[in-house]
Coordinates of C-alpha atoms in Angstrom, one line a residue:
X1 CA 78.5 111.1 100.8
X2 CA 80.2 108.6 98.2
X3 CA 80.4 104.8 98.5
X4 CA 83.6 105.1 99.8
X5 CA 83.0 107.0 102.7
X6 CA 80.5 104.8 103.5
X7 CA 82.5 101.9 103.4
X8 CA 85.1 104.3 105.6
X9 CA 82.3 105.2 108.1
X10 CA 81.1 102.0 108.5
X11 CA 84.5 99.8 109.3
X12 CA 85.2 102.9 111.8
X13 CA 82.3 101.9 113.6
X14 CA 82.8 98.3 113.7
X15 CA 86.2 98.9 115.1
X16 CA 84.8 101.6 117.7
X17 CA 81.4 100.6 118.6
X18 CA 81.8 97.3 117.9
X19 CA 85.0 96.7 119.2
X20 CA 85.5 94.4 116.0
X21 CA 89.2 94.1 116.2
X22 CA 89.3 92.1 112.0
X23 CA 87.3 90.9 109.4
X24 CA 87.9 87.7 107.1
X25 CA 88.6 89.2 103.7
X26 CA 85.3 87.8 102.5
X27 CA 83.3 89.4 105.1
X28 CA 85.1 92.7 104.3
X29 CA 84.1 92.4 100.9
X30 CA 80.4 91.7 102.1
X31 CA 80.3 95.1 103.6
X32 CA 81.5 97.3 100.9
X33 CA 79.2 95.4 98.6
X34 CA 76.7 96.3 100.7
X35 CA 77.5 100.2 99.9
X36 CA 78.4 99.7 96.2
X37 CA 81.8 98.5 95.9
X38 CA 82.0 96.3 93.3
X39 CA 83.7 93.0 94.2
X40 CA 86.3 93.7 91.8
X41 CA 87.0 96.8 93.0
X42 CA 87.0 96.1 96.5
X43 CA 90.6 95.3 97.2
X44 CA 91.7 98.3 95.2
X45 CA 89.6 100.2 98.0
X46 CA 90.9 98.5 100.8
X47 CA 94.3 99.2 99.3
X48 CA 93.6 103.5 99.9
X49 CA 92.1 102.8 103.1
X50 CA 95.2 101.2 104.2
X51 CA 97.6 103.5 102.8
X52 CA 95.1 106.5 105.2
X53 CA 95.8 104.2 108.3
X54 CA 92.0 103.9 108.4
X55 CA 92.7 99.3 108.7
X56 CA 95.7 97.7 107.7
X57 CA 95.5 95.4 104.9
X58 CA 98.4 94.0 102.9
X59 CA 98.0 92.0 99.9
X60 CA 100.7 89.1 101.2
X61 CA 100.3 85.6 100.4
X62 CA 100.5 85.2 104.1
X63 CA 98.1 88.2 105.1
X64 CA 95.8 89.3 102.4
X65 CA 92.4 87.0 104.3
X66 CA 92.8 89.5 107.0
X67 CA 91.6 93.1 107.1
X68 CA 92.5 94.7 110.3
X69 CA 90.6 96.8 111.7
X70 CA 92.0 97.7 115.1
X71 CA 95.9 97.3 114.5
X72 CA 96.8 98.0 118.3
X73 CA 94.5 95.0 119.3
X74 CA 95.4 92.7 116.8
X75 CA 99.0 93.1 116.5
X76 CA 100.6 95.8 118.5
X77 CA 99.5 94.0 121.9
X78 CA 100.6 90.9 120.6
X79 CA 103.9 92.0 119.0
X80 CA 104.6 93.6 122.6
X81 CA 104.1 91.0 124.4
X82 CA 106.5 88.9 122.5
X83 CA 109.7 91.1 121.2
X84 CA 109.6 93.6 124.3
X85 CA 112.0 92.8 127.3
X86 CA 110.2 89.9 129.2
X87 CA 112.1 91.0 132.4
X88 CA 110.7 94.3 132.4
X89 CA 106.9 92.3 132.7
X90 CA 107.4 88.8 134.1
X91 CA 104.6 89.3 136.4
X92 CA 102.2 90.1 134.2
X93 CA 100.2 87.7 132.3
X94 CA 100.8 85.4 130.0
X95 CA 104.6 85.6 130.7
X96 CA 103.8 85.0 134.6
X97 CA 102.3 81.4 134.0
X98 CA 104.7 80.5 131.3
X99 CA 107.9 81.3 133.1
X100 CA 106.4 78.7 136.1
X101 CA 105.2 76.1 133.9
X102 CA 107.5 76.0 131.1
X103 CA 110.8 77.0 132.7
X104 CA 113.2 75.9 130.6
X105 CA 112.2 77.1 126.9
X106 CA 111.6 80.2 128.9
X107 CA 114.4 80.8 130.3
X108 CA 116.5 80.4 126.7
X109 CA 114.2 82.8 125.1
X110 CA 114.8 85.7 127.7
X111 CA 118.3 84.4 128.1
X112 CA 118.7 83.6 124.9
X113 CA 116.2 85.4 122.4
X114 CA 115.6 81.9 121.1
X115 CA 111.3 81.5 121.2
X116 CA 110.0 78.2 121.0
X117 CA 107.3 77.1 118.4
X118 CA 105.6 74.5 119.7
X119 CA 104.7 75.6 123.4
X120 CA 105.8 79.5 124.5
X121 CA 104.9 80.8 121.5
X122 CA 101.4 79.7 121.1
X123 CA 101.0 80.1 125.1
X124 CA 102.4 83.9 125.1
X125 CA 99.7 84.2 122.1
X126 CA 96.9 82.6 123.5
X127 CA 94.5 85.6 123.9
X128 CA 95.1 86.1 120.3
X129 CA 94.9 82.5 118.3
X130 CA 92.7 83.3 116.0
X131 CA 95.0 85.4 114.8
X132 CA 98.3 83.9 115.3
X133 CA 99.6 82.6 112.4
X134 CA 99.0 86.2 110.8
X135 CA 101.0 87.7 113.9
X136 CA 104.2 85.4 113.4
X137 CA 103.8 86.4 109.7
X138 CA 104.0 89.6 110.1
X139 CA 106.9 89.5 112.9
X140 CA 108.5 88.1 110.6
X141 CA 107.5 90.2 107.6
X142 CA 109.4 92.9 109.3
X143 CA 112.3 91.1 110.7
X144 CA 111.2 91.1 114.3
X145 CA 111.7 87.3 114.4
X146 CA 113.2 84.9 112.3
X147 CA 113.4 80.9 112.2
X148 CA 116.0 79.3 113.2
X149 CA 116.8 75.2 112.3
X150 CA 114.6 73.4 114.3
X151 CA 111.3 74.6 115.9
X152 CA 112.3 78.3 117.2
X153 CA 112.6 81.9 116.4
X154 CA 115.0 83.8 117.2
X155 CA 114.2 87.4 118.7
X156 CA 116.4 89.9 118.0
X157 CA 115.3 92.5 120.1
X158 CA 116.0 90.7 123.5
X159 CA 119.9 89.2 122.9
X160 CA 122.1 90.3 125.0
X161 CA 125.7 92.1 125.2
X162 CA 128.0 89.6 123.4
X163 CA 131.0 87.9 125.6
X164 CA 134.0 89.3 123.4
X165 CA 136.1 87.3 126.2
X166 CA 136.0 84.6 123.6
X167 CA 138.2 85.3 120.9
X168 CA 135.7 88.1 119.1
X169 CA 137.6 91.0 119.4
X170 CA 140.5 89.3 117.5
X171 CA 142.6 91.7 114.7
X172 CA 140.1 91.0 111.0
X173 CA 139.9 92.6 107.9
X174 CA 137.0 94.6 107.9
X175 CA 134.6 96.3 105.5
X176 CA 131.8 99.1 106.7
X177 CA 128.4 100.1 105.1
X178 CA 127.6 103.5 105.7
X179 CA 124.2 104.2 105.6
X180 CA 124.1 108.2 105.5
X181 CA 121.4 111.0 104.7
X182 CA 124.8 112.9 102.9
X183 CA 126.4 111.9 100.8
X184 CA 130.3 110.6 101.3
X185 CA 132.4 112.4 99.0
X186 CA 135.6 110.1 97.9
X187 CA 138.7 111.6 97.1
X188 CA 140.4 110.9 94.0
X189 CA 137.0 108.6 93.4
X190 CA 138.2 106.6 96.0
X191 CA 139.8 107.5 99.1
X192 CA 137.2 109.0 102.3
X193 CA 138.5 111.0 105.3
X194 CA 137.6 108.2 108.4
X195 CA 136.7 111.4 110.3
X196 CA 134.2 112.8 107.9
X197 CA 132.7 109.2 107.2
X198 CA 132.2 108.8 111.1
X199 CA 130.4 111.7 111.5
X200 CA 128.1 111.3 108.6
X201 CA 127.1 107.9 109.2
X202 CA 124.5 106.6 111.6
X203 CA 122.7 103.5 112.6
X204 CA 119.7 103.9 113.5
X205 CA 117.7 102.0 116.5
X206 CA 116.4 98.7 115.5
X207 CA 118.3 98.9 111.9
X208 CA 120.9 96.0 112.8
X209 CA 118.2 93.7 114.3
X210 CA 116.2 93.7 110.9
X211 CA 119.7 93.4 109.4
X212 CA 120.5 90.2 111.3
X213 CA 117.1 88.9 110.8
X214 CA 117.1 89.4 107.3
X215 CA 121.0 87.7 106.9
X216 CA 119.5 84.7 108.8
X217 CA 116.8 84.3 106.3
X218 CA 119.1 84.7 103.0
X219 CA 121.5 82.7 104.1
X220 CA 119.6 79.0 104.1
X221 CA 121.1 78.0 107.7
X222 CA 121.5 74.5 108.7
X223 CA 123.1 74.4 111.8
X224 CA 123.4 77.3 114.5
X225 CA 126.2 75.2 116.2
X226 CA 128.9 77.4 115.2
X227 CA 126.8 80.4 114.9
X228 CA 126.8 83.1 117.5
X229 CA 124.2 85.8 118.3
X230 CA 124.3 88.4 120.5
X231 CA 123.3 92.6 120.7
X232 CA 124.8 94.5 117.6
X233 CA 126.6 91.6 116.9
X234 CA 126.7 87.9 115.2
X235 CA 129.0 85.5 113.9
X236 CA 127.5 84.3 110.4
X237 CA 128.0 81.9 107.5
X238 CA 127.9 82.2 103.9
X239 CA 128.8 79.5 101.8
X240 CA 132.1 78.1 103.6
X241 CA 132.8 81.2 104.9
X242 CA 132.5 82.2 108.5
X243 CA 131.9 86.1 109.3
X244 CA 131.5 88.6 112.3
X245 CA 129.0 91.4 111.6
X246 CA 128.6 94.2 114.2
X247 CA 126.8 97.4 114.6
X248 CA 128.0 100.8 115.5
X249 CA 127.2 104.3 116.1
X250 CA 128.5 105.1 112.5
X251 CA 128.6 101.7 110.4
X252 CA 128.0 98.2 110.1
X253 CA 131.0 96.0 110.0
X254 CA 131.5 93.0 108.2
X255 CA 134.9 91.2 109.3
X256 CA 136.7 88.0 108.2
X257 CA 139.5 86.3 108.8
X258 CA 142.5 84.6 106.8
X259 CA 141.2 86.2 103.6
X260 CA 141.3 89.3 101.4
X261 CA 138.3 91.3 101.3
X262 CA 138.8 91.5 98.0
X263 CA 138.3 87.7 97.4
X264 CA 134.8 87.9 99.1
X265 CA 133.0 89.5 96.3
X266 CA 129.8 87.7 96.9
X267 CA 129.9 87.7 100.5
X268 CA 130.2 91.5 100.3
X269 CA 127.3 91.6 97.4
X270 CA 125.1 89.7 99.9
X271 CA 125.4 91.5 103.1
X272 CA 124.8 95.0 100.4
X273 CA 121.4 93.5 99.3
X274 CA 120.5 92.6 102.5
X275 CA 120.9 96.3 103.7
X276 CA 119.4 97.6 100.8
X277 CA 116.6 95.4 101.4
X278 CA 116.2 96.7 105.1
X279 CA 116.7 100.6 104.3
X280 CA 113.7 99.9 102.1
X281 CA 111.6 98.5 104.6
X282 CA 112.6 101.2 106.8
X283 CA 111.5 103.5 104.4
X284 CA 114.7 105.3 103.6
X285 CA 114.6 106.8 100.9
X286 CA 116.8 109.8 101.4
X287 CA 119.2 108.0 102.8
X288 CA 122.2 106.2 100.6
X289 CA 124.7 103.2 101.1
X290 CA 128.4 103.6 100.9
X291 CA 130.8 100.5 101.4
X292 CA 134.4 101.3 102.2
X293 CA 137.4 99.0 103.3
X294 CA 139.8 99.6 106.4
X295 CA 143.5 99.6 105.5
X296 CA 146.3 99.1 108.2
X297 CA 148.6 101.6 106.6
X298 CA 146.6 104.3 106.0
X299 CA 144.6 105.3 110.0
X300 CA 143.2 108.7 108.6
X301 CA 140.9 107.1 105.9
X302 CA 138.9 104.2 104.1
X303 CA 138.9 103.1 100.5
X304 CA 136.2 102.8 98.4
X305 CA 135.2 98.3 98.1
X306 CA 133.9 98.9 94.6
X307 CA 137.1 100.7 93.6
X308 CA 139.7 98.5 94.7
X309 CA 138.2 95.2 94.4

């Protein structure tokens, strides 16, 4: 049996026998000495085993001093219990105790999405504070929580429907990123049929939350006061520049007002790397990115952005 198989067999039965959910980096490094591994070497090995889901180990600023090994324990429990529907479990510890004794930050995060720092956080995580600033790290990693201005995160996962009684659903200009496993074939380089686009497109579960979470951390917020986040759909700023972005079936949409789409060239460039940055997290590589622009005049199909603008 090589050294590495050793080292394999061994942090298999720590997490099984053991029921040793992580190990300090250090400590890790112990072990695998103790079969051979040179110290050098060691991370490169921990590297392969993670990439064979036998641990998880990342090297992150934020995560590398942890290896992992019992993800469920050590972060799928955790993760659970804070981005999964809290009114599906609210008798069930530790969201029992905290919806009696801290009512109010409560009540905004399932309400709200909005998770405070300093108390409910640390309290829905207290059978895993060793481990918790690793947890938030990785939540927010992966765009499962993001920080808002001030001492909260906000959860994607758990907004709610948005109210378009208030003045959302009003007549914008609107450009769509298509994020299709085809790809859209442009007429005359530039013109799509709106039926064919639609049908090729598709957003898949969870894509717009890591979307929004990932606009919120590009875009250097300093005030939420005029901000608006809801399911599938916020109300955003970059720059000077207020803007509505929505998920559906086919496309995301980001709409302005007052302008021409053509005049937000960065806006546009910003809200592309973002979901660029997202489809690589999500892995998806055979899937592309197409942005095309809505024209009043023309119903039966969209224009190619980087064409016209």
């Amino acid at each position: 049996m090589c050294i590495r198989d050793r080292c394999r067999d061994e942090f298999l039965r720590k997490a099984e026998n053991d029921k040793i959910v992580s190990l300090a980096l250090e400590e890790a490094k112990e072990v695998m000495k103790g079969y051979g591994v040179a110290n050098g070497k060691a991370e490169e090995v921990l590297k392969f085993f993670h990439d064979m889901g036998i641990l998880f180990w990342v090297n992150d600023a934020y995560l590398r001093d942890v290896v992992v090994l019992d993800p469920f324990e050590a972060f799928v429990k955790p993760i659970r219990t804070i981005i999964c529907d809290p009114r599906q479990h609210t008798d069930e510890e530790p969201h029992k105790s905290c919806k009696i004794l801290m009512r109010h930050v409560y009540n905004d995060y399932i309400m709200n999405g909005r998770l405070d720092a300093n108390e409910l956080l640390p309290a829905l995580l207290k059978d895993w504070s060793h481990n918790q600033d690793a947890i938030v790290q990785l939540m927010c990693k992966f765009g499962l929580i993001v920080r808002l201005p001030g001492d909260v995160y906000l959860v994607p996962s758990l907004l709610r429907e948005a109210d378009m009684s208030s003045g959302h659903e009003q007549e914008q200009k609107r450009m769509l990123f298509f994020v299709s496993r085809q790809p859209i074939v442009k007429v005359d380089g530039s013109i799509v049929d709106r039926g064919v686009a639609n049908d090729i497109g598709y957003v898949q579960s969870g894509f717009f939350n890591r979307v929004l979470a990932y606009l919120i951390q590009a875009s250097n917020i300093e005030s939420t006061e005029d901000l608006h986040f809801a399911k599938s759909f916020a109300t955003m700023k970059y720059g000077n520049m207020y803007y509505n972005i929505r998920a559906h079936k086919s496309y995301i949409s980001l709409e302005v007002d007052d302008t021409e789409l053509g005049s937000c060239v960065e806006l546009v460039s910003h809200v592309d790397k973002v979901i660029s940055l997202v489809m690589e997290q999500f892995q998806m590589n055979a899937f592309s990115m197409c942005s095309l622009l809505e024209h009043e005049t023309h119903k039966d199909s969209y224009f190619s952005y980087k064409r016209i603008r």
